[in-house]
mmCIF file of C-alpha atoms in Angstrom:
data_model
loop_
_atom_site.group_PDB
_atom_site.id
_atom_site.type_symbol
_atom_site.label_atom_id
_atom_site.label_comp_id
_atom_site.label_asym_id
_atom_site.label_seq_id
_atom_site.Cartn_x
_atom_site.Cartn_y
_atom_site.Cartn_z
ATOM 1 C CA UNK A 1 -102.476 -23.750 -40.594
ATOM 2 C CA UNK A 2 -106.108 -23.597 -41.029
ATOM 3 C CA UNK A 3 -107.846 -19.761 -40.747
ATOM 4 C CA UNK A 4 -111.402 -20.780 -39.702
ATOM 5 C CA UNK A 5 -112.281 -17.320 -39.475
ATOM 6 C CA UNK A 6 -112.396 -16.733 -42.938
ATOM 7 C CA UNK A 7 -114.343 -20.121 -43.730
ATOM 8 C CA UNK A 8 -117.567 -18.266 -45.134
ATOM 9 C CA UNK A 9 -115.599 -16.984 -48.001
ATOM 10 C CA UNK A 10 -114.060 -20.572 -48.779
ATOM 11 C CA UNK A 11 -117.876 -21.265 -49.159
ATOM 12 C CA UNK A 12 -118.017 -18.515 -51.621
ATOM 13 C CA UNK A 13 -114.724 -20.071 -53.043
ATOM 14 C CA UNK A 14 -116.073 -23.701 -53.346
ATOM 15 C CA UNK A 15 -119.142 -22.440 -55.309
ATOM 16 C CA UNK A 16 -116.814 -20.824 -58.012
ATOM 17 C CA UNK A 17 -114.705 -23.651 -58.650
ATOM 18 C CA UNK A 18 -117.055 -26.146 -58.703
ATOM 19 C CA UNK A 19 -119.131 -24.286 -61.138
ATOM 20 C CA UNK A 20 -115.914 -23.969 -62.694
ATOM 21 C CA UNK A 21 -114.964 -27.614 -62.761
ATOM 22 C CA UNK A 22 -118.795 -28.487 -63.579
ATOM 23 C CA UNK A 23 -118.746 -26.240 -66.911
ATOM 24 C CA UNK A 24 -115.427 -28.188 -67.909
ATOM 25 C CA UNK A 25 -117.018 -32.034 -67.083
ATOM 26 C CA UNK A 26 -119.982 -31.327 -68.824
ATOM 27 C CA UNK A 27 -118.388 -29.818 -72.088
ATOM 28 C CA UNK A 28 -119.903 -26.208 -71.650
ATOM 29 C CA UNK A 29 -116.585 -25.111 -71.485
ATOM 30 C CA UNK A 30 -113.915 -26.193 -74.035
ATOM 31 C CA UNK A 31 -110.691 -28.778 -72.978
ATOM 32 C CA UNK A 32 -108.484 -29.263 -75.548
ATOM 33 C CA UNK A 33 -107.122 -32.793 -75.780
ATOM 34 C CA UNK A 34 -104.313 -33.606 -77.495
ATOM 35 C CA UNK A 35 -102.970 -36.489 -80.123
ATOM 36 C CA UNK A 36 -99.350 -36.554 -78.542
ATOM 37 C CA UNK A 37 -99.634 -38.076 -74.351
ATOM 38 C CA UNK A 38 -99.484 -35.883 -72.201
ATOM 39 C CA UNK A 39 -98.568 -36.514 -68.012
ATOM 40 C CA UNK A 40 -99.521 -33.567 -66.118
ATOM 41 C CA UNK A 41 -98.190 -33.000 -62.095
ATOM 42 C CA UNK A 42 -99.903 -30.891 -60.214
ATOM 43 C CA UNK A 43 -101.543 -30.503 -56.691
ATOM 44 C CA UNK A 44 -104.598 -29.450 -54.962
ATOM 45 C CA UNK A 45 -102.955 -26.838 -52.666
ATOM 46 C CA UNK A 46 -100.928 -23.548 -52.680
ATOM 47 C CA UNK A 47 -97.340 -24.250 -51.574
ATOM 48 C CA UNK A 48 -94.635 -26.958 -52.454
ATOM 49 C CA UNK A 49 -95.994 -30.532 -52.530
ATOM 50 C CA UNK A 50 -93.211 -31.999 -54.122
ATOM 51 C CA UNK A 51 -93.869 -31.237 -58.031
ATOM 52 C CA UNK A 52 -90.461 -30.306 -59.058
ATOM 53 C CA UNK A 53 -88.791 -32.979 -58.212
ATOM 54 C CA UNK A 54 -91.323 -35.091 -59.821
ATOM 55 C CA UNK A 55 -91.194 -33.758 -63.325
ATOM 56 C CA UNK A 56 -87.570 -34.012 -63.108
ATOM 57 C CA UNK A 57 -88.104 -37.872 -62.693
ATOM 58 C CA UNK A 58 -90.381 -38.023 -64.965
ATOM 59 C CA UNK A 59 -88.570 -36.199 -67.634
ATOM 60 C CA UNK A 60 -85.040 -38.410 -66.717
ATOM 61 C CA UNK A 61 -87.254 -42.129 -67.110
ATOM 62 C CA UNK A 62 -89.093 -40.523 -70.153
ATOM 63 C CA UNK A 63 -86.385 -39.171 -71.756
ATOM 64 C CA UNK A 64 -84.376 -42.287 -71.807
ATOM 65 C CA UNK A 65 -87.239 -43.973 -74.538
ATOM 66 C CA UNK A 66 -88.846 -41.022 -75.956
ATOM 67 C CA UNK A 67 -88.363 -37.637 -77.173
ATOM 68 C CA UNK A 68 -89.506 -35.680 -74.261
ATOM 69 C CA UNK A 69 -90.262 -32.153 -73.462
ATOM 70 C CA UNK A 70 -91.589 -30.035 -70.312
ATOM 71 C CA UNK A 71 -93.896 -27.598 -70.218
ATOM 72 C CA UNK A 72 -94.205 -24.534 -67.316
ATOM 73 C CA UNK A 73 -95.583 -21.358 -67.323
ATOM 74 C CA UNK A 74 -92.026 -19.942 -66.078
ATOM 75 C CA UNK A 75 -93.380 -18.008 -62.661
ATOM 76 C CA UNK A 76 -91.734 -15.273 -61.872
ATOM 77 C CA UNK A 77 -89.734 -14.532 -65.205
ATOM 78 C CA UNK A 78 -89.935 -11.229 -66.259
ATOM 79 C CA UNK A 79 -90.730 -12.187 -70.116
ATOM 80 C CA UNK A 80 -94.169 -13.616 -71.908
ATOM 81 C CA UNK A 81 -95.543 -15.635 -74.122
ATOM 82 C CA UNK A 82 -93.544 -19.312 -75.465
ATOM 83 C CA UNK A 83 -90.481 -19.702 -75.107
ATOM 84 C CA UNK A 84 -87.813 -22.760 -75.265
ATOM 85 C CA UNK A 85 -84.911 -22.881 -72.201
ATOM 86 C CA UNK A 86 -81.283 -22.518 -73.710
ATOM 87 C CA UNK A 87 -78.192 -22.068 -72.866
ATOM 88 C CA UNK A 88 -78.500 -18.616 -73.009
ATOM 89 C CA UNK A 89 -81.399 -18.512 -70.715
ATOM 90 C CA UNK A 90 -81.557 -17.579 -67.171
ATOM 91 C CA UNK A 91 -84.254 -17.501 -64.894
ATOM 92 C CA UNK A 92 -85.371 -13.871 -65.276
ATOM 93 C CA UNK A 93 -85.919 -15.310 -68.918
ATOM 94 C CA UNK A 94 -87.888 -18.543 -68.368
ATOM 95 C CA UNK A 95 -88.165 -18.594 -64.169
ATOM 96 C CA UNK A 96 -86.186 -20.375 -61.466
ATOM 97 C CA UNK A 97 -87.859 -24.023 -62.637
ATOM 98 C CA UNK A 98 -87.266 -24.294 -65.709
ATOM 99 C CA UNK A 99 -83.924 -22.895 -65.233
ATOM 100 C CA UNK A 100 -83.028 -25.349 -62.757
ATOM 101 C CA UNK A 101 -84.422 -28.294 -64.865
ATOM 102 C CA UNK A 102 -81.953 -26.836 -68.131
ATOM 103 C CA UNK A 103 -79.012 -26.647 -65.402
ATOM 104 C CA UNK A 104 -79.242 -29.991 -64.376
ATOM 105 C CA UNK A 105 -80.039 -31.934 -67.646
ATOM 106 C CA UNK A 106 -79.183 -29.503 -70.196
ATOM 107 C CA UNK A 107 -80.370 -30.473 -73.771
ATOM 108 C CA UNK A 108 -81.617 -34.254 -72.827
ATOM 109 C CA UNK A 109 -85.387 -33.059 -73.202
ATOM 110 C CA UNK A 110 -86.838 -29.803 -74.227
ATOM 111 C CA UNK A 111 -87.729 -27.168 -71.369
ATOM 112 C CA UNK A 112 -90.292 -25.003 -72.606
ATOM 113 C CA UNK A 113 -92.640 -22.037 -70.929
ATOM 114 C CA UNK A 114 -95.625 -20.316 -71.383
ATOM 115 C CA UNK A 115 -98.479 -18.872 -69.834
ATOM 116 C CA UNK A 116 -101.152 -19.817 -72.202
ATOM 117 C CA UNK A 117 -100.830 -23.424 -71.745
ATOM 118 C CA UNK A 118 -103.085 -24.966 -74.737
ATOM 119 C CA UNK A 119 -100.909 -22.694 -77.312
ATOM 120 C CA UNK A 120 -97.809 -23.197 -75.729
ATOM 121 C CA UNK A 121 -98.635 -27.388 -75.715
ATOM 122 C CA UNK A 122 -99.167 -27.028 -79.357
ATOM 123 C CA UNK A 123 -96.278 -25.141 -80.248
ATOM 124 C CA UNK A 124 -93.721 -27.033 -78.510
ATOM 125 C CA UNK A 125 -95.376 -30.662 -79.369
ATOM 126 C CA UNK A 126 -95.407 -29.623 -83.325
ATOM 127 C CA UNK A 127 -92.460 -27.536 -83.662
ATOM 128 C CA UNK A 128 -90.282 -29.850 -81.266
ATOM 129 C CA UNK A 129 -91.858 -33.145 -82.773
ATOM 130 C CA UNK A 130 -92.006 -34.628 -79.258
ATOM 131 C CA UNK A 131 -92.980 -38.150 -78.306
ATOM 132 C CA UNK A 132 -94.491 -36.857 -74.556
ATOM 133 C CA UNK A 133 -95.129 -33.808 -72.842
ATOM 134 C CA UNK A 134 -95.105 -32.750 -69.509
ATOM 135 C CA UNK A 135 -96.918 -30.463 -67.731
ATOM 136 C CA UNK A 136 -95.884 -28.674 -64.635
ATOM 137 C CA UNK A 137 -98.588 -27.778 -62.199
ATOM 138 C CA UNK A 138 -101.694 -27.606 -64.769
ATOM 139 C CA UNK A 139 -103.852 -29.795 -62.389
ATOM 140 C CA UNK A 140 -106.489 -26.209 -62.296
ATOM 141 C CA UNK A 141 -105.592 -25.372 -65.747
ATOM 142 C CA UNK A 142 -108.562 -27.481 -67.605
ATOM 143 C CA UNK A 143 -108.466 -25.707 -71.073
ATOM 144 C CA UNK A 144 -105.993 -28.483 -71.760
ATOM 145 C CA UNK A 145 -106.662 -32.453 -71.398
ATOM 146 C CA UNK A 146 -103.776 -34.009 -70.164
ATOM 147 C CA UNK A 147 -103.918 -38.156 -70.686
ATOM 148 C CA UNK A 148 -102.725 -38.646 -67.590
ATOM 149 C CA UNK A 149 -102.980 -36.775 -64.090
ATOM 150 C CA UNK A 150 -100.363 -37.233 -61.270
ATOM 151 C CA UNK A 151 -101.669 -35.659 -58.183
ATOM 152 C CA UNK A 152 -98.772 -34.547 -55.852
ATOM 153 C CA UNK A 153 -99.868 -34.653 -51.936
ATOM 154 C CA UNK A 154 -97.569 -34.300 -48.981
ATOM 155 C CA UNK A 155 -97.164 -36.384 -46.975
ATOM 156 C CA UNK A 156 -97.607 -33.468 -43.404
ATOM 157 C CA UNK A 157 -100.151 -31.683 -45.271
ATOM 158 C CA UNK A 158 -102.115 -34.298 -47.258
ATOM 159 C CA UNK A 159 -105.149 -32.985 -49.408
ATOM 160 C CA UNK A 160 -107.975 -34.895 -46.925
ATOM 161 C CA UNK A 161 -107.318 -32.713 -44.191
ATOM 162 C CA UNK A 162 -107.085 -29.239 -45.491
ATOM 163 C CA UNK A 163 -110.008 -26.713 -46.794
ATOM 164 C CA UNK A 164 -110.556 -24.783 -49.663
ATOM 165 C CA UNK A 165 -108.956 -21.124 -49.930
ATOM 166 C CA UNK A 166 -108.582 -18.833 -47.413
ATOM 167 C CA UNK A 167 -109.323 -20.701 -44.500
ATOM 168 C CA UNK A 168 -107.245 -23.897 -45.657
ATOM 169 C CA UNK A 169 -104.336 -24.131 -48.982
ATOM 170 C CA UNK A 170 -106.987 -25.373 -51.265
ATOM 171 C CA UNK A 171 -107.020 -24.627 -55.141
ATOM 172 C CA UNK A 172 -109.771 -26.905 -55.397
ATOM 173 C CA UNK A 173 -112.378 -29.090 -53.357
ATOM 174 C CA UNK A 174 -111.110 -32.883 -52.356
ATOM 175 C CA UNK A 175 -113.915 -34.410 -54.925
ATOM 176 C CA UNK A 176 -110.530 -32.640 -57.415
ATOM 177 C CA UNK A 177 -108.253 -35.596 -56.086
ATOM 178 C CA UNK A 178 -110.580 -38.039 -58.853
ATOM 179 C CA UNK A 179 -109.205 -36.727 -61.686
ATOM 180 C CA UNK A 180 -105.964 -38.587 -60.975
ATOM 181 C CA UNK A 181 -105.069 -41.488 -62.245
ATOM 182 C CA UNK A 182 -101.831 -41.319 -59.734
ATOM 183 C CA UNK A 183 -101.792 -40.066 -56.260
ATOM 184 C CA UNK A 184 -98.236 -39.296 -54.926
ATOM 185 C CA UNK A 185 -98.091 -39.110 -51.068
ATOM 186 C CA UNK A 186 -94.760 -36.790 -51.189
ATOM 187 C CA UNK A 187 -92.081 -36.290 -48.915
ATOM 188 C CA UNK A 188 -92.868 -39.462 -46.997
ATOM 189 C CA UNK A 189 -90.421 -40.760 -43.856
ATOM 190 C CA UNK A 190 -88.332 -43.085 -45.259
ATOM 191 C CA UNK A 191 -89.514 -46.060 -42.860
ATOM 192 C CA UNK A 192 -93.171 -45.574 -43.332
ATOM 193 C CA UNK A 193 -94.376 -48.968 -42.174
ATOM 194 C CA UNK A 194 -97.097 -50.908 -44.324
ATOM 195 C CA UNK A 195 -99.623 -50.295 -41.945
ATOM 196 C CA UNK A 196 -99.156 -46.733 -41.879
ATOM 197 C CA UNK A 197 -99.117 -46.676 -46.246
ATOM 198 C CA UNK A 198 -102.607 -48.610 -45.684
ATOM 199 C CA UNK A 199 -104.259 -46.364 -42.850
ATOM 200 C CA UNK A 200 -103.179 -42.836 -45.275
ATOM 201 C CA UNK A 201 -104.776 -45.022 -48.513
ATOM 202 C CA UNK A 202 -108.003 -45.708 -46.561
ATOM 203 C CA UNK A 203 -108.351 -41.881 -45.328
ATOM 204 C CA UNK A 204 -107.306 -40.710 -49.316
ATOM 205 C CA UNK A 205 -109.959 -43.505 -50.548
ATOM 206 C CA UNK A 206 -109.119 -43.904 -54.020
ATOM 207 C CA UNK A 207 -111.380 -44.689 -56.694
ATOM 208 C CA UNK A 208 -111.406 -47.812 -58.989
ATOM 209 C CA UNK A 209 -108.169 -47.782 -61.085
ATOM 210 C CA UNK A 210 -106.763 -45.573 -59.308
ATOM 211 C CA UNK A 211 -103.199 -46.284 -57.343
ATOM 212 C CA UNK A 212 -101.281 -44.353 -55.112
ATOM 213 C CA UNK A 213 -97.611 -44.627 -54.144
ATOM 214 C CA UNK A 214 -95.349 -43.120 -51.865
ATOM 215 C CA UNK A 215 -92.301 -41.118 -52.570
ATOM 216 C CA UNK A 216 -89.640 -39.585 -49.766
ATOM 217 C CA UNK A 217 -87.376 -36.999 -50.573
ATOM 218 C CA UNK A 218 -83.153 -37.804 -51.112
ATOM 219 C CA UNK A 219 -80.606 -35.846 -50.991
ATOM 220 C CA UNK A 220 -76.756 -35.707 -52.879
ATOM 221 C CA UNK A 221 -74.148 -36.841 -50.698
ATOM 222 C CA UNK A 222 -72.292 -34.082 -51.349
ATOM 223 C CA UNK A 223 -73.166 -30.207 -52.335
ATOM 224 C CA UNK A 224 -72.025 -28.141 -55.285
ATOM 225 C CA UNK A 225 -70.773 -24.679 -55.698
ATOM 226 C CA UNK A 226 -69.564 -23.418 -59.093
ATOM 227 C CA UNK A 227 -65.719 -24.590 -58.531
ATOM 228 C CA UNK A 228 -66.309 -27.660 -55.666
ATOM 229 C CA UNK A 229 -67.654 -30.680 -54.633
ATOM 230 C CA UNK A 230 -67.966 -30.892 -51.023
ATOM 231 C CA UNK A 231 -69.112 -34.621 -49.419
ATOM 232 C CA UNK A 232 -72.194 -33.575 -47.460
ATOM 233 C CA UNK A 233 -70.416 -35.448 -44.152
ATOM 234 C CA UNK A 234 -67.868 -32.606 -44.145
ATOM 235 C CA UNK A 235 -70.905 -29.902 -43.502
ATOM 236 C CA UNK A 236 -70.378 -30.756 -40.129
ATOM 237 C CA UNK A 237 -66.718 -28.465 -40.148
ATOM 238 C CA UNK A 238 -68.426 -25.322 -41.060
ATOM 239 C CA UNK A 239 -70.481 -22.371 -39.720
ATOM 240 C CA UNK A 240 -73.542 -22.229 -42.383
ATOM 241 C CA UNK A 241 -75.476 -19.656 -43.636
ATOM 242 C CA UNK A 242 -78.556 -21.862 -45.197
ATOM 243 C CA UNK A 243 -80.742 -19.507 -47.904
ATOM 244 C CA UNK A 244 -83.857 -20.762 -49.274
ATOM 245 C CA UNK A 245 -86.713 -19.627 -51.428
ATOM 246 C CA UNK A 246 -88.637 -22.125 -51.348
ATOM 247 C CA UNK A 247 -93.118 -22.887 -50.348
ATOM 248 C CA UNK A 248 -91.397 -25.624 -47.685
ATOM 249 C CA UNK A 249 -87.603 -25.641 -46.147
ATOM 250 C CA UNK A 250 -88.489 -27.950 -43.268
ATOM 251 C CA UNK A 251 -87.185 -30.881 -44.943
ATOM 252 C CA UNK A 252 -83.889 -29.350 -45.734
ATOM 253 C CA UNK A 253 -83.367 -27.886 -42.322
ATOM 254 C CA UNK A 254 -84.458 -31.109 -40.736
ATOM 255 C CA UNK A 255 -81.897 -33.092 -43.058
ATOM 256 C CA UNK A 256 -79.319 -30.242 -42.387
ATOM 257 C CA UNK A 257 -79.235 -30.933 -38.852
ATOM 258 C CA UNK A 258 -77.960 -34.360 -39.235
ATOM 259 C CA UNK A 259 -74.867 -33.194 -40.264
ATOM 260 C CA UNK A 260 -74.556 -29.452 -38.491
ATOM 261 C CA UNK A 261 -76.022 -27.288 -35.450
ATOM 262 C CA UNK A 262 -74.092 -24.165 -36.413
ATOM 263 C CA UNK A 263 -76.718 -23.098 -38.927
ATOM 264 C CA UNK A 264 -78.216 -19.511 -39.623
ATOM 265 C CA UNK A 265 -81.565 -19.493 -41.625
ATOM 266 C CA UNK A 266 -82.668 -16.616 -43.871
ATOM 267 C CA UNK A 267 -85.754 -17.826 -44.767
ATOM 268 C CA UNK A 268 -87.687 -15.878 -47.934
ATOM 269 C CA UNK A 269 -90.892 -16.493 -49.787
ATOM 270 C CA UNK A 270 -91.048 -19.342 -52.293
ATOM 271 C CA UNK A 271 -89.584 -17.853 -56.155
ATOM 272 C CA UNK A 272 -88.579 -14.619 -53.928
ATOM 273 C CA UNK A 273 -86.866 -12.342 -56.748
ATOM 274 C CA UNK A 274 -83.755 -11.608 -54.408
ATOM 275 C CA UNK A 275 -82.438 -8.092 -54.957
ATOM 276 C CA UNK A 276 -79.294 -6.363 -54.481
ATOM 277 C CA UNK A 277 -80.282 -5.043 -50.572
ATOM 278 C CA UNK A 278 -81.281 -8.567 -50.059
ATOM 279 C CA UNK A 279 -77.709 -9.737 -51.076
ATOM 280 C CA UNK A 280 -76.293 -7.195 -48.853
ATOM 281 C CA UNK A 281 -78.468 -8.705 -46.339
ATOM 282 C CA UNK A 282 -76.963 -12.262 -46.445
ATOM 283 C CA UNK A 283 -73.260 -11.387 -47.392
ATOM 284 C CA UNK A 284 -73.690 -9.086 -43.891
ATOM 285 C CA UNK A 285 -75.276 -12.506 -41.785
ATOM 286 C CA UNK A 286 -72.244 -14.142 -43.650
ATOM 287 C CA UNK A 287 -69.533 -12.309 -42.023
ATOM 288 C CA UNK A 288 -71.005 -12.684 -38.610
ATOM 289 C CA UNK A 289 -70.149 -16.592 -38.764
ATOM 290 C CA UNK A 290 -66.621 -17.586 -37.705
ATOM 291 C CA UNK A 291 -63.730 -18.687 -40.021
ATOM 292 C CA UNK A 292 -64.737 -22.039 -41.755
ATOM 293 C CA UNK A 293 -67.798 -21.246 -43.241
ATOM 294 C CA UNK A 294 -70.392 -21.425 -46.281
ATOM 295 C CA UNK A 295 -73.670 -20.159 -47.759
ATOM 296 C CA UNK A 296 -76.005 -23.792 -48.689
ATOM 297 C CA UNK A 297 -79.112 -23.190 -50.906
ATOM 298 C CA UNK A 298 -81.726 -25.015 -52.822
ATOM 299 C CA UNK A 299 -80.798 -26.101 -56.534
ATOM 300 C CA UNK A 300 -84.204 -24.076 -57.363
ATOM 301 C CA UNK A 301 -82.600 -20.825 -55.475
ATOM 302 C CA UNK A 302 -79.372 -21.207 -56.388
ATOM 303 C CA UNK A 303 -79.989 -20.504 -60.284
ATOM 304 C CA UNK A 304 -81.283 -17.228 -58.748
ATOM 305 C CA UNK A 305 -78.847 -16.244 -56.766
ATOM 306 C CA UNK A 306 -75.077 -17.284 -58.864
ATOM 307 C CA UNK A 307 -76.411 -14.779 -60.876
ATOM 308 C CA UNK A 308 -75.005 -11.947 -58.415
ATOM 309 C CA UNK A 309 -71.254 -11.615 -59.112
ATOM 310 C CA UNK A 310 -70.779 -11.013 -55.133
ATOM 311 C CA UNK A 311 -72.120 -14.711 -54.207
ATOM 312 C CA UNK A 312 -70.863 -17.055 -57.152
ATOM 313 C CA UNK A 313 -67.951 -18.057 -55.416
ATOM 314 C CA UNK A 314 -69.477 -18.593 -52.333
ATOM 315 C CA UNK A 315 -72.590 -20.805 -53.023
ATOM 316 C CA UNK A 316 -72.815 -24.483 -52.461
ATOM 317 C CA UNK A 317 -76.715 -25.999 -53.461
ATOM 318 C CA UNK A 318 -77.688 -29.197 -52.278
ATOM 319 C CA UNK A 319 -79.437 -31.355 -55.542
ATOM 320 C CA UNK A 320 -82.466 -33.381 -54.276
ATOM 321 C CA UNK A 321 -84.359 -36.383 -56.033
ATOM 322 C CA UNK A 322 -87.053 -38.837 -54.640
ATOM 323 C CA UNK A 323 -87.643 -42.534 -54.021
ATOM 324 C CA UNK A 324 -90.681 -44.090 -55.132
ATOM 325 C CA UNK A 325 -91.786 -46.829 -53.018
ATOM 326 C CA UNK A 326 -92.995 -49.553 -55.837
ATOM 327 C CA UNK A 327 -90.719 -47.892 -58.240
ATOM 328 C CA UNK A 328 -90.903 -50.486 -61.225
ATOM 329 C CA UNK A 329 -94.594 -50.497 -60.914
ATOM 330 C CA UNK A 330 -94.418 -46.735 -60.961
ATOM 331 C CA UNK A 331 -92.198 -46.608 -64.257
ATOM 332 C CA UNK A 332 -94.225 -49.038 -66.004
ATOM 333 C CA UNK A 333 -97.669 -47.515 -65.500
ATOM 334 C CA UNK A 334 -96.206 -44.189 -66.447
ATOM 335 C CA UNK A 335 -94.188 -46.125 -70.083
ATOM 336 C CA UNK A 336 -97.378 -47.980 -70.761
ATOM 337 C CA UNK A 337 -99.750 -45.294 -70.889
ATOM 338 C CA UNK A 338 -97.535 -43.046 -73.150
ATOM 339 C CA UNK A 339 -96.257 -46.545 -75.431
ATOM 340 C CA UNK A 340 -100.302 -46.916 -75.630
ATOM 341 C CA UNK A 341 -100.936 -43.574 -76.896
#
């Protein structure tokens, strides 16, 4: 949604940043580059673009040749400074991300946070002895010089027709986008013709050496609550009460649908901090629904809210992962530039 209105301060905006971005490219202002490789995912825009799920297949392919860690700033924690993701961590400790990254994966790479990301990339790369870091949505943090940039678009929203902050979702200009060495057209209809991949890389343009793939988002074929497993084709017996907290639900609801029309949405802001009126709230819209029924979340929400003793029982999250079109082209441009450095 574009707010043209407010287009004279995105003019305003755009001469900030670029001075911003100029200072960094020109070496005025300092970018600290780093002996161990490090892949960073971020985006151009405010809102979800599809960066979680990326690291997490980044981390899983890395992880499988090289010691691997991940690096957030842990938004919306209620601690500071570095920290590394245990098992006694939850996500008022390190934030709903990282927390969801430990819960799924556990100890097969390290999870780390902090705010400061140039300390935080030294600590964890020294003290953890890692092979490859990643970074999670440090595309606008340049004090740190990742080795490689994957730029994270989606696929509705791409980059090349929005506008810079507040009258488009802009971070950064466009001219941003040639920093990458990947672009990742995110969230992508499974069926995209060839034609269609073509026409979006002409209007994205991308410079020499640089490639761009497409991913679409998949989801389990089944949902998990602390004590079940429950095949996603059996959604279609229950009244739901869907919860999410996420920048973008419209690909869950649309998937949702396939399987269910009895569906109640209580839709909050993305990393919402749910409190106890809130779960009053839902456990009240709960009861409304008739006898076979079920609260469905995000995995990212749902480390947030089996933390309240009143909805443990009663959660189901539905995991997510993507498909890369060109996958083995994908994995080897990502295991040759970190076996090269």
């Amino acid at each position: 949604m574009k707010r043209w209105y407010l287009y004279p301060f995105s003019l305003g905006y755009h001469v900030a940043t670029a001075a911003r971005n100029t200072m960094y490219n020109w070496g005025i202002s300092k970018s600290t580059a780093f002996k161990t490789p490090i892949i960073n995912v971020g985006n151009l825009s405010v809102g979800g673009s599809g960066k979680s799920p990326m690291v997490m297949y980044l981390a899983e392919l890395l992880s499988k040749h090289y010691k691997t860690g991940v690096l957030s700033r842990g938004y919306g924690r209620v601690t500071k400074g570095y920290g590394i993701t245990n098992y006694d961590s939850n996500y008022k400790t390190v934030g709903d991300e990282a927390m969801q990254l430990f819960e799924r994966f556990k100890n097969r790479f390290v999870i780390a946070v902090s705010e400061e990301r140039v300390p935080g990339a030294k600590k964890v790369t020294k003290d953890m002895d890692l092979e490859v870091l990643i970074l999670d949505d440090a595309y606008q943090h340049r004090a740190i010089k990742p080795g490689f940039n994957i730029l994270m678009t989606d696929y509705e929203d791409p980059y090349f027709k929005d506008f810079l902050l507040p009258a488009g979702n802009l971070r950064e200009s466009r001219s941003g986008a040639r920093r990458a060495q990947i672009i990742m057209v995110s969230k992508s209809p499974e069926n995209l013709t060839e034609e269609k991949k073509q026409f979006f890389i002409s209007r994205i343009n991308p410079r020499h050496g640089q490639k761009v793939f497409f991913s679409s988002i998949g989801y389990d074929e089944n949902v998990y609550s602390k004590t079940q497993i429950l095949p996603d084709n059996n959604l279609s017996y229950y009244d739901i009460l869907l919860i999410t907290g996420i920048a973008n639900p419209k690909p869950l609801v649309k998937h949702l649908a396939k399987f269910s029309d009895r569906v109640k949405h209580l839709k909050f802001r993305d990393h919402h901090n749910f409190t106890d009126h809130d779960i009053k709230n839902i456990l009240a819209e709960f009861k409304k629904l008739g006898e076979y029924k079920l609260i469905l979340t995000t995995e990212k929400d749902y480390v947030r809210l089996k933390t309240f003793d009143y909805l443990r029982d009663l959660v189901f999250y539905w995991p997510i992962n993507i498909t890369i079109d060109r996958k083995e082209e994908f994995n080897q441009t990502i295991l040759n530039y970190v076996g090269k450095n």
